[in-house]
CSV table of C-alpha atoms and ligand atoms in Angstrom, one decimal:
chain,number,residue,atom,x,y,z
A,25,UNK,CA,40.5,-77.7,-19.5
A,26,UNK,CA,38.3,-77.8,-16.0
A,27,UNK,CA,37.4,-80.7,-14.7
A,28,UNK,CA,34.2,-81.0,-12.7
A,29,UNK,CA,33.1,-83.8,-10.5
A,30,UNK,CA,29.4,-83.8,-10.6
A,31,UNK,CA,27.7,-86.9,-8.7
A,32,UNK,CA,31.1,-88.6,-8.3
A,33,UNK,CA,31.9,-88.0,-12.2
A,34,UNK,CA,35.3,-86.3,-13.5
A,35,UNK,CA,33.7,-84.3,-16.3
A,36,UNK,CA,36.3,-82.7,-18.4
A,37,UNK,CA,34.5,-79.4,-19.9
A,38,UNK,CA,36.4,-77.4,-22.5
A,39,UNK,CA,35.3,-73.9,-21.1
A,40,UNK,CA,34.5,-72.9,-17.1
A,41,UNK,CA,30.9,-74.0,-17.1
A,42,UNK,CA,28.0,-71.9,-16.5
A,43,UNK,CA,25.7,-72.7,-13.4
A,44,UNK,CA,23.2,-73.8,-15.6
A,45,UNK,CA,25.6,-75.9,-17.6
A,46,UNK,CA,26.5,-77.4,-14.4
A,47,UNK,CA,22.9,-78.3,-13.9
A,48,UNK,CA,21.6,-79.1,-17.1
A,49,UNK,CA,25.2,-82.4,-16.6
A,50,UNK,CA,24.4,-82.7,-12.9
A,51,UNK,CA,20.3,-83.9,-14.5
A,52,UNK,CA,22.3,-85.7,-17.2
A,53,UNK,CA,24.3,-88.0,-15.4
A,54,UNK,CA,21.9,-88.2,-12.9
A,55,UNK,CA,19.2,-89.4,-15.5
A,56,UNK,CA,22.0,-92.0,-17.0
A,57,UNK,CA,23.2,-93.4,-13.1
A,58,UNK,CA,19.7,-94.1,-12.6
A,59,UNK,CA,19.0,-95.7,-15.9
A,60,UNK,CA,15.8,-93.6,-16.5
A,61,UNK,CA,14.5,-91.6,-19.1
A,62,UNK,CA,14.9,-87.5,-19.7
A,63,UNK,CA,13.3,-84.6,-20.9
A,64,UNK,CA,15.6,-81.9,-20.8
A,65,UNK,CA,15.2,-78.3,-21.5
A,66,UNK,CA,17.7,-75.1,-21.7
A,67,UNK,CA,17.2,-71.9,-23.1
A,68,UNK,CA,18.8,-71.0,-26.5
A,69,UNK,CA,22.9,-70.2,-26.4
A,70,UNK,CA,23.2,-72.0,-23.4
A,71,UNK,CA,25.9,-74.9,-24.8
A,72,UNK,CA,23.0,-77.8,-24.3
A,73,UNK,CA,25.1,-80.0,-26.5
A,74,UNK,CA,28.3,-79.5,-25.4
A,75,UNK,CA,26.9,-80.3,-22.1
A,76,UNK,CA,25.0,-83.2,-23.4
A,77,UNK,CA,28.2,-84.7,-25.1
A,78,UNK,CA,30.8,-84.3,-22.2
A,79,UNK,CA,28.4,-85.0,-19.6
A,80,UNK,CA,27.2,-88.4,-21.4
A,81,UNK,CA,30.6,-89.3,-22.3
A,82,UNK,CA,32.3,-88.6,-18.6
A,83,UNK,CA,29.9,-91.1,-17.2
A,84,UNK,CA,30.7,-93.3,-20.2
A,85,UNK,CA,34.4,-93.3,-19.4
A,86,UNK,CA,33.5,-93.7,-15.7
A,87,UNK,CA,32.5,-97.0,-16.9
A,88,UNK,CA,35.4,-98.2,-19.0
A,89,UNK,CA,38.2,-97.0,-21.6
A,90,UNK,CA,36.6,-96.1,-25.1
A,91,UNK,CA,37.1,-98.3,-28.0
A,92,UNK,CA,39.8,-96.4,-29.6
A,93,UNK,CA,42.4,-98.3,-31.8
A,94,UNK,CA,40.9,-101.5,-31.4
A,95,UNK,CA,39.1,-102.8,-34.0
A,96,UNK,CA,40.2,-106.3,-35.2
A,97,UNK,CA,38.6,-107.8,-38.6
A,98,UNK,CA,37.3,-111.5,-37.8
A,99,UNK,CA,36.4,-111.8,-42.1
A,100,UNK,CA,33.3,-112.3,-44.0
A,101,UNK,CA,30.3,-113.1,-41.8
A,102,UNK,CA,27.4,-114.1,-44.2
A,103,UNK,CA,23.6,-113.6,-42.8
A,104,UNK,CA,24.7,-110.5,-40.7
A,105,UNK,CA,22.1,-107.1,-41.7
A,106,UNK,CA,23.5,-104.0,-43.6
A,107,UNK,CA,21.2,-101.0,-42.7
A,108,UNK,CA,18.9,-101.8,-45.4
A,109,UNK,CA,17.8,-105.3,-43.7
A,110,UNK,CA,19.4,-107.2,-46.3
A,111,UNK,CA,21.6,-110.0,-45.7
A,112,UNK,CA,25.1,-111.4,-47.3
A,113,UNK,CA,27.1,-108.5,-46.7
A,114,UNK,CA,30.3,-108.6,-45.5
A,115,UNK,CA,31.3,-107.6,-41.9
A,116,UNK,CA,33.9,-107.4,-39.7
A,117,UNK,CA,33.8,-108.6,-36.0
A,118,UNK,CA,35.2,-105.7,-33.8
A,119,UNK,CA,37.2,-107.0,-30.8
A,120,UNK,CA,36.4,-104.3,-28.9
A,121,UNK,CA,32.5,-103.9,-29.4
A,122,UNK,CA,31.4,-101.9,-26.0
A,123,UNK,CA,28.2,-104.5,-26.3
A,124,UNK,CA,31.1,-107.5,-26.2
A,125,UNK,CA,32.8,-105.7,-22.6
A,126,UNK,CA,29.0,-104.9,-21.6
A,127,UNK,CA,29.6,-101.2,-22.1
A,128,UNK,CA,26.8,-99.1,-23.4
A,129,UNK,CA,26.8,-97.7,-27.0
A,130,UNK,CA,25.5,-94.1,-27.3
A,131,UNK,CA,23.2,-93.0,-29.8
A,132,UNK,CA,23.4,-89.4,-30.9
A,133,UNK,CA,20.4,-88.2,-33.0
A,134,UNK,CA,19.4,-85.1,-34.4
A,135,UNK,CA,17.0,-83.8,-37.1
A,136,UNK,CA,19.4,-83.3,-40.1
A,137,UNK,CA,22.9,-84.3,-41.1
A,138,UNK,CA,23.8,-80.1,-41.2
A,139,UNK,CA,23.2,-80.7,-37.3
A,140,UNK,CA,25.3,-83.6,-36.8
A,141,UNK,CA,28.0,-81.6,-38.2
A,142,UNK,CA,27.7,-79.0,-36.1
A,143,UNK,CA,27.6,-81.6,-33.0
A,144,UNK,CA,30.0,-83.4,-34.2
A,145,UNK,CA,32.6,-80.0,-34.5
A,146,UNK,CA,31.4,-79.1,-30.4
A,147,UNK,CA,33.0,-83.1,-29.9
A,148,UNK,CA,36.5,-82.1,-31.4
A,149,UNK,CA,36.4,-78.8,-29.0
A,150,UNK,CA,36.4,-81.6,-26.2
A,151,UNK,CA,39.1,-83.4,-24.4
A,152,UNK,CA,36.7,-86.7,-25.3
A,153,UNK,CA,38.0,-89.3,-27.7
A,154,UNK,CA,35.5,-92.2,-28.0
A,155,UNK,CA,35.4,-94.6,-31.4
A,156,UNK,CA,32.6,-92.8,-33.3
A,157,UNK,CA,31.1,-93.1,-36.7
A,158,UNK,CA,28.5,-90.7,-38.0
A,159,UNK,CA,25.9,-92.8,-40.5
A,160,UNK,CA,24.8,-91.8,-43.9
A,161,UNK,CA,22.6,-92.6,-46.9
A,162,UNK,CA,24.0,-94.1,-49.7
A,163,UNK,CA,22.9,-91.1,-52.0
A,164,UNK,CA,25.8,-89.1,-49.6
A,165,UNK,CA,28.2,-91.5,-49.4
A,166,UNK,CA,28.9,-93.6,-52.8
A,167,UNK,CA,31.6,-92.6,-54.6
A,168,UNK,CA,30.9,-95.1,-57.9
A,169,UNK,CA,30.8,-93.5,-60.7
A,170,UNK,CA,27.6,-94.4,-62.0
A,171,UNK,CA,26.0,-95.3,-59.0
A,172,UNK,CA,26.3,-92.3,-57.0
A,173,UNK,CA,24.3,-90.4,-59.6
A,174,UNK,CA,21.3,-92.7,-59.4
A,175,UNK,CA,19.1,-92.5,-56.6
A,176,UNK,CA,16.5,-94.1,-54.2
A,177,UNK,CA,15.8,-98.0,-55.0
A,178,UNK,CA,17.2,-97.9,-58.2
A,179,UNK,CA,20.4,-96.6,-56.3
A,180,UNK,CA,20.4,-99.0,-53.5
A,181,UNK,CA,19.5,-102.1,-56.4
A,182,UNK,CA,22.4,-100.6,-58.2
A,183,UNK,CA,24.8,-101.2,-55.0
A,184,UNK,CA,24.0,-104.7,-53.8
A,185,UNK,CA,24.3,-106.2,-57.5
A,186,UNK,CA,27.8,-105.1,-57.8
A,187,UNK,CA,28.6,-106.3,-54.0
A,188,UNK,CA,27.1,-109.6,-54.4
A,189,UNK,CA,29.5,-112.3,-54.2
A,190,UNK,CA,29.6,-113.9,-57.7
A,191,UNK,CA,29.1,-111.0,-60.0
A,192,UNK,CA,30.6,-110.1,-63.1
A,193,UNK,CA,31.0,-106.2,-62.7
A,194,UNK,CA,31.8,-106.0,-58.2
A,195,UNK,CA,32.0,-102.4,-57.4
A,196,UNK,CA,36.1,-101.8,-56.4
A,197,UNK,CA,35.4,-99.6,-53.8
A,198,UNK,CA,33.7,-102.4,-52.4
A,199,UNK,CA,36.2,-105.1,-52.6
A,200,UNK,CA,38.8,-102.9,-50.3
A,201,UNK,CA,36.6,-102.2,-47.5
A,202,UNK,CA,37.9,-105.4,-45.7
A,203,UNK,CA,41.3,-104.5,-46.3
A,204,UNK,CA,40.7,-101.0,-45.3
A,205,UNK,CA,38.9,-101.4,-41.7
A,206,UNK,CA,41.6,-104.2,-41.2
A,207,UNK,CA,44.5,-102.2,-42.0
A,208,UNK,CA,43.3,-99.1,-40.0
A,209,UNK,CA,42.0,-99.3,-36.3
A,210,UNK,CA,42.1,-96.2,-35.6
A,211,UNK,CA,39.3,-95.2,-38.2
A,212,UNK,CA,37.4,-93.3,-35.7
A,213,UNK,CA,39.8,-92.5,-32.8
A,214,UNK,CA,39.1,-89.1,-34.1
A,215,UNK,CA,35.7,-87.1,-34.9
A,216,UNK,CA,34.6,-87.7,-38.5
A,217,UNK,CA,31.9,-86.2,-40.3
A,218,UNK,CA,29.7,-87.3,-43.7
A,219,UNK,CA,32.4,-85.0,-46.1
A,220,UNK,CA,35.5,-86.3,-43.9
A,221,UNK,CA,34.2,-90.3,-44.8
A,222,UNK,CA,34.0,-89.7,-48.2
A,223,UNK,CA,37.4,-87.8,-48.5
A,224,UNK,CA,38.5,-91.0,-47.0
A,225,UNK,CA,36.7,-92.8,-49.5
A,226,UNK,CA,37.6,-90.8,-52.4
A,227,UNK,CA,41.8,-90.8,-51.5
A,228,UNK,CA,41.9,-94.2,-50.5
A,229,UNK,CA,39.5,-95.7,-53.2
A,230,UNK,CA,37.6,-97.7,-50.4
A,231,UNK,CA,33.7,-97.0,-50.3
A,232,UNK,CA,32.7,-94.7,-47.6
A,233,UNK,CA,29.0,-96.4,-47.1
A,234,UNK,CA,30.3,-99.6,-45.9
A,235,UNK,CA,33.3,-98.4,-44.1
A,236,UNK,CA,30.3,-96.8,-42.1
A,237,UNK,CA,28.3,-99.9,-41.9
A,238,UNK,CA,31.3,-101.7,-40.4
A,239,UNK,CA,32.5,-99.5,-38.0
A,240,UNK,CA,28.8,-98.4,-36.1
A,241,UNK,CA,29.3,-102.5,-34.5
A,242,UNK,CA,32.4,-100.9,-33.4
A,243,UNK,CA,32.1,-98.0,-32.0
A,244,UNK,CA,31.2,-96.1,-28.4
A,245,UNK,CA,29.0,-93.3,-30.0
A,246,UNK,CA,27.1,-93.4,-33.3
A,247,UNK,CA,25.9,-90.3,-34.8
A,248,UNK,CA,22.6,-90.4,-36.7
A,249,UNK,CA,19.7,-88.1,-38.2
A,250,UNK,CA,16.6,-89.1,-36.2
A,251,UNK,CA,14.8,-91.7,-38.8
A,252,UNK,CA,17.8,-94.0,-37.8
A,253,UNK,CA,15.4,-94.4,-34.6
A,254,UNK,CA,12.4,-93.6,-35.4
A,255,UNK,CA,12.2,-95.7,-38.8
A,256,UNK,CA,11.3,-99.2,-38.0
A,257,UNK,CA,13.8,-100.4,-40.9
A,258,UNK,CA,16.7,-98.1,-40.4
A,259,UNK,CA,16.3,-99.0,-36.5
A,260,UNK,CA,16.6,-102.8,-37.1
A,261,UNK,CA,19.4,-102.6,-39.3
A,262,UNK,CA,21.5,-101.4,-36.6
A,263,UNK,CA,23.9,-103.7,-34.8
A,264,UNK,CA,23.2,-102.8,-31.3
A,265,UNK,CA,22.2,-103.8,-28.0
A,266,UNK,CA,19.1,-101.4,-27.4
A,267,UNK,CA,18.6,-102.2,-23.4
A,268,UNK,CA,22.4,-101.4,-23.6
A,269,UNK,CA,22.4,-98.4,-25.4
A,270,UNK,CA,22.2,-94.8,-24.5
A,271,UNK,CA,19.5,-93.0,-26.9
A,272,UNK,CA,19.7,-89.1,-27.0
A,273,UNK,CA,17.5,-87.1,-29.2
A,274,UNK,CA,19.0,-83.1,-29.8
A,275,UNK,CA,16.6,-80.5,-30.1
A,276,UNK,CA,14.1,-82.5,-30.0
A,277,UNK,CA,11.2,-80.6,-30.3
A,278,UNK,CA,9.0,-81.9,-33.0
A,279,UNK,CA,9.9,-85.7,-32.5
A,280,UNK,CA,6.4,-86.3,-30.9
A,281,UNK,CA,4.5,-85.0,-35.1
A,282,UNK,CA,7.7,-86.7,-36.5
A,283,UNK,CA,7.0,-90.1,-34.7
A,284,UNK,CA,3.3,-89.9,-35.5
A,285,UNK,CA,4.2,-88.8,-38.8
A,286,UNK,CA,7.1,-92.1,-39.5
A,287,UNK,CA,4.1,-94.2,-38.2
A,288,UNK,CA,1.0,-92.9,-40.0
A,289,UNK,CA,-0.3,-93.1,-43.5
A,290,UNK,CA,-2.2,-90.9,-45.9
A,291,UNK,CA,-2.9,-91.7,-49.6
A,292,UNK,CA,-5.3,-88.5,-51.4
A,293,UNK,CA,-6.5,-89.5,-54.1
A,294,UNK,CA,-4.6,-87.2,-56.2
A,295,UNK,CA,-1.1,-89.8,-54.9
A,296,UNK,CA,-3.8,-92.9,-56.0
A,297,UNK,CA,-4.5,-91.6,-59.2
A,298,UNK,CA,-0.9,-91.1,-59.9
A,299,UNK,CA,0.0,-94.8,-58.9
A,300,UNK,CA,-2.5,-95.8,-61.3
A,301,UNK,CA,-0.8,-93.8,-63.8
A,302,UNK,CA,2.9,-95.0,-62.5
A,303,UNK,CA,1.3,-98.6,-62.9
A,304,UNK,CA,0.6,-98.2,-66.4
A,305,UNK,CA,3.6,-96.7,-67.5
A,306,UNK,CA,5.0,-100.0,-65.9
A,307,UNK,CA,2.8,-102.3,-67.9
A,308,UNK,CA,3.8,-100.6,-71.4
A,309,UNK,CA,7.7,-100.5,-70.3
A,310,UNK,CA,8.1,-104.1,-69.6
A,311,UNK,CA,6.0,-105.2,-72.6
A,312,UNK,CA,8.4,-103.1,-74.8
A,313,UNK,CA,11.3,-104.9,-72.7
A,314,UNK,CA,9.7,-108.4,-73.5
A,315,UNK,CA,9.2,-107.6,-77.1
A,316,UNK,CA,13.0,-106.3,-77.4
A,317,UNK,CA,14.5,-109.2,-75.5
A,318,UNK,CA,12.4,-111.3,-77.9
A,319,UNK,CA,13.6,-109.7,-80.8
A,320,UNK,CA,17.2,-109.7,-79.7
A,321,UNK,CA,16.7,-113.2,-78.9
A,322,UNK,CA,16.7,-115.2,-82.9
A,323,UNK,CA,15.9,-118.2,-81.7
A,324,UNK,CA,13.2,-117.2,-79.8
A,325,UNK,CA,13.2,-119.7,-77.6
A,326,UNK,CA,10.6,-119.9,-75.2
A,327,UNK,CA,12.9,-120.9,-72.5
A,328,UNK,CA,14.5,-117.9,-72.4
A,329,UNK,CA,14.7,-116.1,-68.9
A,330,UNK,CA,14.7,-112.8,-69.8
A,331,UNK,CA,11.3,-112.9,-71.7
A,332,UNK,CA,9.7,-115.6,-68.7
A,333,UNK,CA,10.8,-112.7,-66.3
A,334,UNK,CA,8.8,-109.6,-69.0
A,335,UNK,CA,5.8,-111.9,-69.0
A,336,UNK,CA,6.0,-112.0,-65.3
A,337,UNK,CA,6.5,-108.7,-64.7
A,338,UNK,CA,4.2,-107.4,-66.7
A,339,UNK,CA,1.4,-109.9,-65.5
A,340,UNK,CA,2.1,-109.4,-62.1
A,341,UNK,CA,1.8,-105.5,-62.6
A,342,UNK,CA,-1.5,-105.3,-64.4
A,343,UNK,CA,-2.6,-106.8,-60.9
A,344,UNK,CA,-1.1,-104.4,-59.3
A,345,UNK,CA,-2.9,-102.2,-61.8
A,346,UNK,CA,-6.0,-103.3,-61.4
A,347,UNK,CA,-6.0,-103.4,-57.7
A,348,UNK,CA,-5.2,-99.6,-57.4
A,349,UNK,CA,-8.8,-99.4,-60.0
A,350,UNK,CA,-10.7,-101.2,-57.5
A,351,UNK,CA,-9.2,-99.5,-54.4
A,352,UNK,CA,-9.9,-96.2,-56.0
A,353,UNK,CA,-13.7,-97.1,-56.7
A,354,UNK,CA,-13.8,-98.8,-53.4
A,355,UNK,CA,-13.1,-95.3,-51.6
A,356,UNK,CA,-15.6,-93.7,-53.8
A,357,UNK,CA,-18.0,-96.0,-52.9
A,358,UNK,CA,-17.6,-95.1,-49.1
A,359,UNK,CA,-20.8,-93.0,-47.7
A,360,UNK,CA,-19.3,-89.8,-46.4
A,361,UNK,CA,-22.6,-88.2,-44.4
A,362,UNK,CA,-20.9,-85.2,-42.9
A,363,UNK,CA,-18.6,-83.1,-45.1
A,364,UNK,CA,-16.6,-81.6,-42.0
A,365,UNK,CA,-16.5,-84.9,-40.1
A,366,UNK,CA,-15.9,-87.2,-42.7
A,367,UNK,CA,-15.9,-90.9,-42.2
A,368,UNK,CA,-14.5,-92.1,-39.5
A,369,UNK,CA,-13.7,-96.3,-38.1
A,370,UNK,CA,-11.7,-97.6,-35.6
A,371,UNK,CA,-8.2,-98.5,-37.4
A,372,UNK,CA,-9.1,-102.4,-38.0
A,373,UNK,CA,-11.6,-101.5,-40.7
A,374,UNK,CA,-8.8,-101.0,-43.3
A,375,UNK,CA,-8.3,-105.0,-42.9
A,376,UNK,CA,-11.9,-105.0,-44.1
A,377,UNK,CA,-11.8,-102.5,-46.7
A,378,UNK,CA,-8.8,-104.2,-47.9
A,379,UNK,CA,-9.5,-107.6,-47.8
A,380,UNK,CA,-12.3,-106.7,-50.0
A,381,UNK,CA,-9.8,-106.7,-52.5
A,382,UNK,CA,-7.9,-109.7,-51.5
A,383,UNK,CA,-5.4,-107.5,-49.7
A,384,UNK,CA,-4.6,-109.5,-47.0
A,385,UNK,CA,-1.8,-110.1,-44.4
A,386,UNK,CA,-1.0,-113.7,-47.0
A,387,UNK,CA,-0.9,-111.7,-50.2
A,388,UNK,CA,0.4,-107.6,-48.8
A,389,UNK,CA,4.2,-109.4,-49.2
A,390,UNK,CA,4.0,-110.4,-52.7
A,391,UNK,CA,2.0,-107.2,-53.7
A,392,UNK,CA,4.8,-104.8,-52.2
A,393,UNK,CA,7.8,-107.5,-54.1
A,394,UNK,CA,5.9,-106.3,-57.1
A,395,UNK,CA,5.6,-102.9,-56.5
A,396,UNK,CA,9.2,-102.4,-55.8
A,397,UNK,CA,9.9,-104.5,-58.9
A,398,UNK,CA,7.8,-101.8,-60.5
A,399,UNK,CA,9.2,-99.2,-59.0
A,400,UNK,CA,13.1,-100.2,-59.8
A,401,UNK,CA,12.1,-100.3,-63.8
A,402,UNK,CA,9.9,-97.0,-63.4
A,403,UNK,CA,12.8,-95.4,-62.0
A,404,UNK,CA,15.6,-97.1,-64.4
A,405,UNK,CA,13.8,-95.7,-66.8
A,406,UNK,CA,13.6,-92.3,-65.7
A,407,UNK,CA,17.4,-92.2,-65.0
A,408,UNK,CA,18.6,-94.1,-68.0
A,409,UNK,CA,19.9,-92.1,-70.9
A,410,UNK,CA,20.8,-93.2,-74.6
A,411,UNK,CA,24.2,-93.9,-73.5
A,412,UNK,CA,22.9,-96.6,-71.0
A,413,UNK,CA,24.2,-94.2,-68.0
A,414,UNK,CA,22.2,-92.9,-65.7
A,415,UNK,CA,21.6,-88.5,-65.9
A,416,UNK,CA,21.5,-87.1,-62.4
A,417,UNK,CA,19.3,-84.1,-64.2
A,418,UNK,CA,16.1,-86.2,-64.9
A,419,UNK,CA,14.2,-86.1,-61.9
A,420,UNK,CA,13.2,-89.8,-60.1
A,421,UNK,CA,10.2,-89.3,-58.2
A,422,UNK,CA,7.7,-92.9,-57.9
A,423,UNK,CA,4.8,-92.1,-56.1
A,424,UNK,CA,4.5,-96.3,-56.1
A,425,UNK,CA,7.1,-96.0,-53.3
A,426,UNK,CA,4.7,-94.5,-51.3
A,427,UNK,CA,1.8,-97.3,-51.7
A,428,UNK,CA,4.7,-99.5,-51.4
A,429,UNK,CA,5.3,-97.8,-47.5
A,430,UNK,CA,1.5,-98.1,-47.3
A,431,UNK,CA,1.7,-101.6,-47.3
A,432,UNK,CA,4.3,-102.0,-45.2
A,433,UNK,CA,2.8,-99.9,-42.6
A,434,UNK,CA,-0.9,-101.7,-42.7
A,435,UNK,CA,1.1,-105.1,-42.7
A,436,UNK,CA,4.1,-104.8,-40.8
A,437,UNK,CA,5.1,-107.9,-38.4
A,438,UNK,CA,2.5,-109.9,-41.0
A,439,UNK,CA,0.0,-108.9,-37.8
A,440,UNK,CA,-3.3,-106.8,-36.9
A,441,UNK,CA,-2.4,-106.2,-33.6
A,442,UNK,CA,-0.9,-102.3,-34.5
A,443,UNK,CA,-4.6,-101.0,-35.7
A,444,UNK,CA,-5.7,-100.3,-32.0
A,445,UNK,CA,-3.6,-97.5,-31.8
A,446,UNK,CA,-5.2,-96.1,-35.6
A,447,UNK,CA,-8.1,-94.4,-37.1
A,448,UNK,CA,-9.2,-94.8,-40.2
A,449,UNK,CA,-10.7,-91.4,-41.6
A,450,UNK,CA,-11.8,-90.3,-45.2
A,451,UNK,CA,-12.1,-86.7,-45.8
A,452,UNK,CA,-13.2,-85.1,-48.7
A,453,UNK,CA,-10.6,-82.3,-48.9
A,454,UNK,CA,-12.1,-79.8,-50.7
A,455,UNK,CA,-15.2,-78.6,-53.3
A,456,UNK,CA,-15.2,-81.5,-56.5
A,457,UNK,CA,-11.7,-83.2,-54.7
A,458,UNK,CA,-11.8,-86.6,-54.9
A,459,UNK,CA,-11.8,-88.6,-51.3
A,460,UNK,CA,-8.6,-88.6,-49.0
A,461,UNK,CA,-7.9,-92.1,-47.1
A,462,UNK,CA,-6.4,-91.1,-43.8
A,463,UNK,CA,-4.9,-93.3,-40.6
A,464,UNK,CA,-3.6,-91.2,-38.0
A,465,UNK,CA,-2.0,-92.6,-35.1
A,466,UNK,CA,-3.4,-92.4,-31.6
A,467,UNK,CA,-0.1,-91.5,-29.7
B,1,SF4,S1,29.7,-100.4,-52.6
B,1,SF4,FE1,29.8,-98.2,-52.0
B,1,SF4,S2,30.8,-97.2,-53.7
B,1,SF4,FE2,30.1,-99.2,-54.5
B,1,SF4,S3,28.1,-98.8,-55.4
B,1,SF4,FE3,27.8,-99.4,-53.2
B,1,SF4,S4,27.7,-97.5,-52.1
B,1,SF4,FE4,28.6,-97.0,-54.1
């Protein structure tokens, strides 16, 4: 293969490179030797991520050997973050970790998971070898039996019960992912996509998700749809030294509407009227739990957890209930004097319209506990079947999750200081259509 040296860089290119190939890695590495940001363009068929890999990775090795066939399990470390932001997971402690030997991780994004599979195919046509991992959902990566037919919360509740420590049913697949990264350092010496993990997973018995999770603290490029950046939750989940890290978005041509999108908020009232409905359904199903684990239980004893927890639940939703009632007649109430312009504030005024309600940075956390409490029975509901196991052919949709995301936008950091950069806007959307609240984004 031809080796170019481009600003003092050996790049090893797997075809003879086009002038403009030669250009588009000369801007590259010059963008990444002088640590600044780029914005680079190419016309259609003209190898931009072949370039983008070898070029990136040439300056990479300029710096230091890759990770390959290093990875060393130090055990269990409790209070370290799985990608969900939750805690108590097991990890393993790579020796090698590019952040550990000062060495900058890469972080390859594109849109959709079809297009990391194609990037990730243009890295096996190169000479390059880093430790990679490409990361995944758990609805494409759980081989369980029942779990992997469930999806969403209920999916991801599903998972961390049989991983936490002390329970009675642990998921097995689980229990061998220490063994598994221990017993293989070179997992990820060579390119692996989302199908090849979970061949891995499926021959070996060892789950595929956290194999994933374990390895990205290891390796010199991570592979990722967009929303691993973008999304504030995905993006603090991951174990990585940002002012360290090299960030490249492929194709990027919408990320400017998908960033505004990921950070704005819009609840017609058509998606409040349906979480008013979702609530409801809520209500009924845990009074029907707390009146079966009543009868199953013949002492009835007041003590018992189970029916505490129904009375809880179902208390805790008819608030919820009732909120969604009074936010609904709340944005009725709001004087809308120009049909095309609508209403219009600066962004802090959904604080006010909020706390009207008692929605308030003290009480948003407990509200969104009990909307994703809701949400997990809504949804084990919809997916159980008589059998108790869950039928992939019912569909799971909550439109709760969405207030639930409401929330946490509004709320986020348990601070104000965000609204600057919002408007708040209701629209009526159309003849007899109830109102539309609306917060787009400045940026
Ligand atoms: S540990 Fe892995 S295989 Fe087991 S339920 Fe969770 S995602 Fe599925």
């Amino acid at each position: 293969m031809p080796i170019y040296k481009i600003r003092g860089i050996e790049v090893d290119f797997p075809f003879e490179a086009y002038e403009c190939q030669l250009v588009y890695m000369e801007k590259v590495i010059q963008s990444l030797q002088d640590g600044s940001n780029a914005l680079l363009e190419s016309p259609t068929g003209t190898g931009k991520t072949l370039c983008l890999l070898c070029a990136t990775l040439a300056w990479r090795k300029s710096l230091g050997g890759f990770s390959t066939g290093k990875i060393e399990m130090k055990g269990w470390k409790a209070g370290d973050e799985d990608l969900d932001g939750r805690s108590s997971q097991p990890s393993f402690q790579p020796s090698s970790q590019p952040a550990e030997r000062h060495l900058p991780s890469i972080v390859y994004t594109t849109r959709t998971h079809s297009q990391l599979r194609q990037v990730i195919q243009e890295l096996k046509r190169t000479n390059y070898r880093p430790k990679m991992v490409v990361l995944g959902s758990r609805e494409q990566l759980c081989i369980h039996d029942e779990v992997s037919l469930l999806r969403g919360k209920v999916q991801t509740n599903a998972c961390r019960n049989l991983c936490r420590k002390r329970t009675r049913r642990p998921c097995r697949h689980f229990k061998l992912v220490a063994d598994f990264v221990k017993g293989n350092p070179n997992l990820g010496d060579e390119p692996l996509d989302i199908e090849d993990l979970v061949n891995i997973g499926r021959t070996c018995g060892v789950c595929p998700y956290y194999v994933s999770r374990d390895l990205h603290k290891a390796v010199d490029i991570l592979f990722a749809p967009y929303n691993y950046l973008i999304d504030r939750g995905n993006r603090k989940s991951l174990s990585l030294q940002w002012q360290n890290s090299i960030l490249i978005f492929d194709e990027a041509h919408n990320l400017e509407s998908l960033c505004a999108d990921a950070a704005s908020l819009d609840l017609p009232s058509g998606l409040l009227s349906a979480c008013i409905s979702e609530a409801k359904t809520c209500v009924d199903l845990s009074v029907a739990r707390r009146e079966n684990e009543k009868s199953n239980d013949k002492s009835c004893n007041p003590d018992n957890f189970a029916i505490l927890r129904g009375n809880l639940i179902s208390h805790s939703i008819c608030i919820i209930q009732t909120l969604l009632l009074k936010l609904e007649k709340r944005i009725a109430e709001i004087p809308i004097d120009s049909k095309e312009l609508g209403f219009s504030k600066p962004g802090p005024y959904i604080y006010e319209l909020l706390s009207d309600l008692n929605i308030t940075n003290k009480t948003a956390e407990k509200l969104i506990d009990i909307i994703d409490d809701a949400i997990v029975l809504l949804e084990e509901d919809t997916t159980a079947t008589e059998n108790g196991k869950p039928d992939k052919t019912k569909g799971s949709a909550c439109r709760l999750e969405s207030m639930s995301e409401i929330l946490r936008i509004i709320f986020r950091d348990g601070s104000n200081a965000h609204a600057k950069y919002y408007k708040f806007h209701v629209q009526e959307v159309e003849k007899n259509a109830a109102d539309a609240v609306r917060g787009d984004s400045f940026a």
